[in-house]
PDB file of C-alpha atoms in Angstrom:
ATOM      1  CA  UNK A   1      10.637 -43.353  36.389  1.00 68.00           C
ATOM      2  CA  UNK A   2       7.565 -42.007  38.421  1.00 81.00           C
ATOM      3  CA  UNK A   3       4.149 -42.182  38.780  1.00 87.00           C
ATOM      4  CA  UNK A   4       1.071 -40.684  40.052  1.00 91.00           C
ATOM      5  CA  UNK A   5      -2.194 -41.797  40.981  1.00 94.00           C
ATOM      6  CA  UNK A   6      -5.582 -40.510  40.548  1.00 95.00           C
ATOM      7  CA  UNK A   7      -8.827 -41.598  41.762  1.00 95.00           C
ATOM      8  CA  UNK A   8     -11.529 -41.054  39.257  1.00 95.00           C
ATOM      9  CA  UNK A   9     -14.885 -42.739  40.106  1.00 94.00           C
ATOM     10  CA  UNK A  10     -14.514 -46.219  41.246  1.00 94.00           C
ATOM     11  CA  UNK A  11     -11.034 -46.142  39.108  1.00 95.00           C
ATOM     12  CA  UNK A  12      -7.638 -45.086  39.820  1.00 94.00           C
ATOM     13  CA  UNK A  13      -5.366 -43.959  37.000  1.00 93.00           C
ATOM     14  CA  UNK A  14      -2.162 -44.753  37.421  1.00 89.00           C
ATOM     15  CA  UNK A  15       0.450 -42.290  35.318  1.00 89.00           C
ATOM     16  CA  UNK A  16       3.913 -43.624  34.652  1.00 84.00           C
ATOM     17  CA  UNK A  17       6.143 -40.770  33.664  1.00 81.00           C
ATOM     18  CA  UNK A  18       9.418 -41.650  31.343  1.00 71.00           C
ATOM     19  CA  UNK A  19       7.795 -45.344  30.913  1.00 61.00           C
ATOM     20  CA  UNK A  20       8.772 -44.602  27.185  1.00 58.00           C
ATOM     21  CA  UNK A  21      12.460 -45.461  27.704  1.00 56.00           C
ATOM     22  CA  UNK A  22      12.114 -48.573  29.075  1.00 57.00           C
ATOM     23  CA  UNK A  23       8.980 -49.231  26.584  1.00 51.00           C
ATOM     24  CA  UNK A  24       7.183 -52.863  26.809  1.00 60.00           C
ATOM     25  CA  UNK A  25       9.718 -53.505  29.841  1.00 67.00           C
ATOM     26  CA  UNK A  26       7.613 -51.614  32.410  1.00 64.00           C
ATOM     27  CA  UNK A  27       4.325 -53.006  30.976  1.00 65.00           C
ATOM     28  CA  UNK A  28       5.727 -56.311  30.851  1.00 71.00           C
ATOM     29  CA  UNK A  29       7.068 -56.341  34.463  1.00 71.00           C
ATOM     30  CA  UNK A  30       3.577 -55.381  35.631  1.00 68.00           C
ATOM     31  CA  UNK A  31       1.676 -57.859  33.708  1.00 66.00           C
ATOM     32  CA  UNK A  32       4.118 -60.477  34.738  1.00 68.00           C
ATOM     33  CA  UNK A  33       3.498 -59.585  38.202  1.00 66.00           C
ATOM     34  CA  UNK A  34      -0.198 -59.219  38.087  1.00 61.00           C
ATOM     35  CA  UNK A  35      -0.923 -62.769  36.569  1.00 65.00           C
ATOM     36  CA  UNK A  36       1.319 -64.316  39.281  1.00 63.00           C
ATOM     37  CA  UNK A  37      -0.678 -64.837  42.560  1.00 54.00           C
ATOM     38  CA  UNK A  38      -2.637 -61.782  41.898  1.00 51.00           C
ATOM     39  CA  UNK A  39       0.665 -59.668  41.880  1.00 51.00           C
ATOM     40  CA  UNK A  40       3.270 -60.934  44.217  1.00 59.00           C
ATOM     41  CA  UNK A  41       3.613 -57.571  46.273  1.00 65.00           C
ATOM     42  CA  UNK A  42       2.970 -57.636  50.212  1.00 72.00           C
ATOM     43  CA  UNK A  43      -0.352 -55.173  50.519  1.00 76.00           C
ATOM     44  CA  UNK A  44      -2.747 -58.055  48.475  1.00 76.00           C
ATOM     45  CA  UNK A  45      -4.145 -54.861  47.089  1.00 81.00           C
ATOM     46  CA  UNK A  46      -3.813 -55.661  43.334  1.00 76.00           C
ATOM     47  CA  UNK A  47      -6.065 -58.697  44.134  1.00 77.00           C
ATOM     48  CA  UNK A  48      -8.872 -56.030  44.368  1.00 84.00           C
ATOM     49  CA  UNK A  49      -8.265 -54.942  40.284  1.00 84.00           C
ATOM     50  CA  UNK A  50     -10.788 -56.280  38.263  1.00 86.00           C
ATOM     51  CA  UNK A  51      -9.774 -54.506  34.876  1.00 87.00           C
ATOM     52  CA  UNK A  52      -6.375 -53.081  34.185  1.00 85.00           C
ATOM     53  CA  UNK A  53      -6.382 -51.217  30.766  1.00 86.00           C
ATOM     54  CA  UNK A  54      -3.294 -49.608  29.634  1.00 84.00           C
ATOM     55  CA  UNK A  55      -3.604 -46.002  27.469  1.00 84.00           C
ATOM     56  CA  UNK A  56      -0.786 -43.915  26.361  1.00 83.00           C
ATOM     57  CA  UNK A  57      -0.381 -40.302  26.804  1.00 83.00           C
ATOM     58  CA  UNK A  58       2.679 -38.652  25.155  1.00 82.00           C
ATOM     59  CA  UNK A  59       5.806 -39.798  27.131  1.00 80.00           C
ATOM     60  CA  UNK A  60       3.629 -41.312  29.802  1.00 83.00           C
ATOM     61  CA  UNK A  61       1.922 -44.933  29.913  1.00 83.00           C
ATOM     62  CA  UNK A  62      -1.295 -44.799  31.857  1.00 87.00           C
ATOM     63  CA  UNK A  63      -2.993 -47.765  33.654  1.00 87.00           C
ATOM     64  CA  UNK A  64      -6.914 -47.636  34.286  1.00 91.00           C
ATOM     65  CA  UNK A  65      -7.567 -49.845  37.275  1.00 90.00           C
ATOM     66  CA  UNK A  66     -11.124 -50.623  37.837  1.00 93.00           C
ATOM     67  CA  UNK A  67     -11.965 -52.616  40.688  1.00 93.00           C
ATOM     68  CA  UNK A  68     -13.812 -56.350  40.615  1.00 90.00           C
ATOM     69  CA  UNK A  69     -17.453 -55.886  42.072  1.00 95.00           C
ATOM     70  CA  UNK A  70     -17.772 -55.248  45.343  1.00 95.00           C
ATOM     71  CA  UNK A  71     -14.248 -54.249  46.099  1.00 93.00           C
ATOM     72  CA  UNK A  72     -12.542 -50.600  46.474  1.00 94.00           C
ATOM     73  CA  UNK A  73      -9.076 -50.025  45.615  1.00 93.00           C
ATOM     74  CA  UNK A  74      -6.764 -47.823  47.866  1.00 92.00           C
ATOM     75  CA  UNK A  75      -4.615 -45.551  46.280  1.00 94.00           C
ATOM     76  CA  UNK A  76      -2.003 -45.819  49.178  1.00 93.00           C
ATOM     77  CA  UNK A  77      -2.529 -50.080  48.570  1.00 89.00           C
ATOM     78  CA  UNK A  78      -1.714 -49.167  44.742  1.00 86.00           C
ATOM     79  CA  UNK A  79       1.108 -46.914  45.364  1.00 88.00           C
ATOM     80  CA  UNK A  80       2.372 -49.195  47.429  1.00 86.00           C
ATOM     81  CA  UNK A  81       1.991 -52.075  45.237  1.00 81.00           C
ATOM     82  CA  UNK A  82       3.475 -50.386  42.323  1.00 78.00           C
ATOM     83  CA  UNK A  83       6.812 -49.372  44.213  1.00 81.00           C
ATOM     84  CA  UNK A  84       7.546 -53.310  44.617  1.00 78.00           C
ATOM     85  CA  UNK A  85       6.774 -53.948  41.256  1.00 74.00           C
ATOM     86  CA  UNK A  86       8.330 -51.159  39.551  1.00 71.00           C
ATOM     87  CA  UNK A  87      11.415 -51.207  41.884  1.00 71.00           C
ATOM     88  CA  UNK A  88      14.530 -51.503  40.348  1.00 55.00           C
ATOM     89  CA  UNK A  89      17.701 -52.613  42.579  1.00 45.00           C
ATOM     90  CA  UNK A  90      18.659 -49.400  43.318  1.00 45.00           C
ATOM     91  CA  UNK A  91      15.049 -48.349  44.187  1.00 42.00           C
ATOM     92  CA  UNK A  92      14.608 -45.527  41.976  1.00 45.00           C
ATOM     93  CA  UNK A  93      10.725 -45.863  41.725  1.00 49.00           C
ATOM     94  CA  UNK A  94       8.928 -42.946  43.065  1.00 49.00           C
ATOM     95  CA  UNK A  95       5.111 -42.144  43.255  1.00 50.00           C
ATOM     96  CA  UNK A  96       2.630 -39.762  44.898  1.00 50.00           C
ATOM     97  CA  UNK A  97      -1.001 -40.738  45.157  1.00 50.00           C
ATOM     98  CA  UNK A  98      -3.083 -37.739  44.208  1.00 47.00           C
ATOM     99  CA  UNK A  99      -6.124 -36.869  45.559  1.00 45.00           C
ATOM    100  CA  UNK A 100      -9.556 -37.227  44.263  1.00 44.00           C
ATOM    101  CA  UNK A 101     -11.265 -34.872  41.538  1.00 46.00           C
ATOM    102  CA  UNK A 102     -13.904 -32.664  42.688  1.00 42.00           C
TER     103      UNK A 102
END
C-alpha cells in the first residue's frame, strides 16, 4: 500500500493506493488510532485535524483532512503520522508528500 499527500487550500488530501485490497481494515486502523489520544503517533500533528472525510476514487481511498480552527496541517507531519498508523510489521507503508497545486 502506498499513499501521497496533496495540499489543497487549508486541506490535505491523502490518496491511499491499493486500499481496496485491505478494504475496511485500512479505514478502521486510521479511525481507531485517531480516536486514541489524538491518534497515537509520535508527531502530534494529528491533534490539529478537525475533520477527516473519506472518499473513494477507483481503487484509492482519499482522506480529506481539514485542520481545526487556527491550526495548519503539515504534509510532512501527516506523512509521518500515516507511516506510523499504516505500517505493518514488514514496514511496507510508503508515502510521498506532493507539493501544493498552483
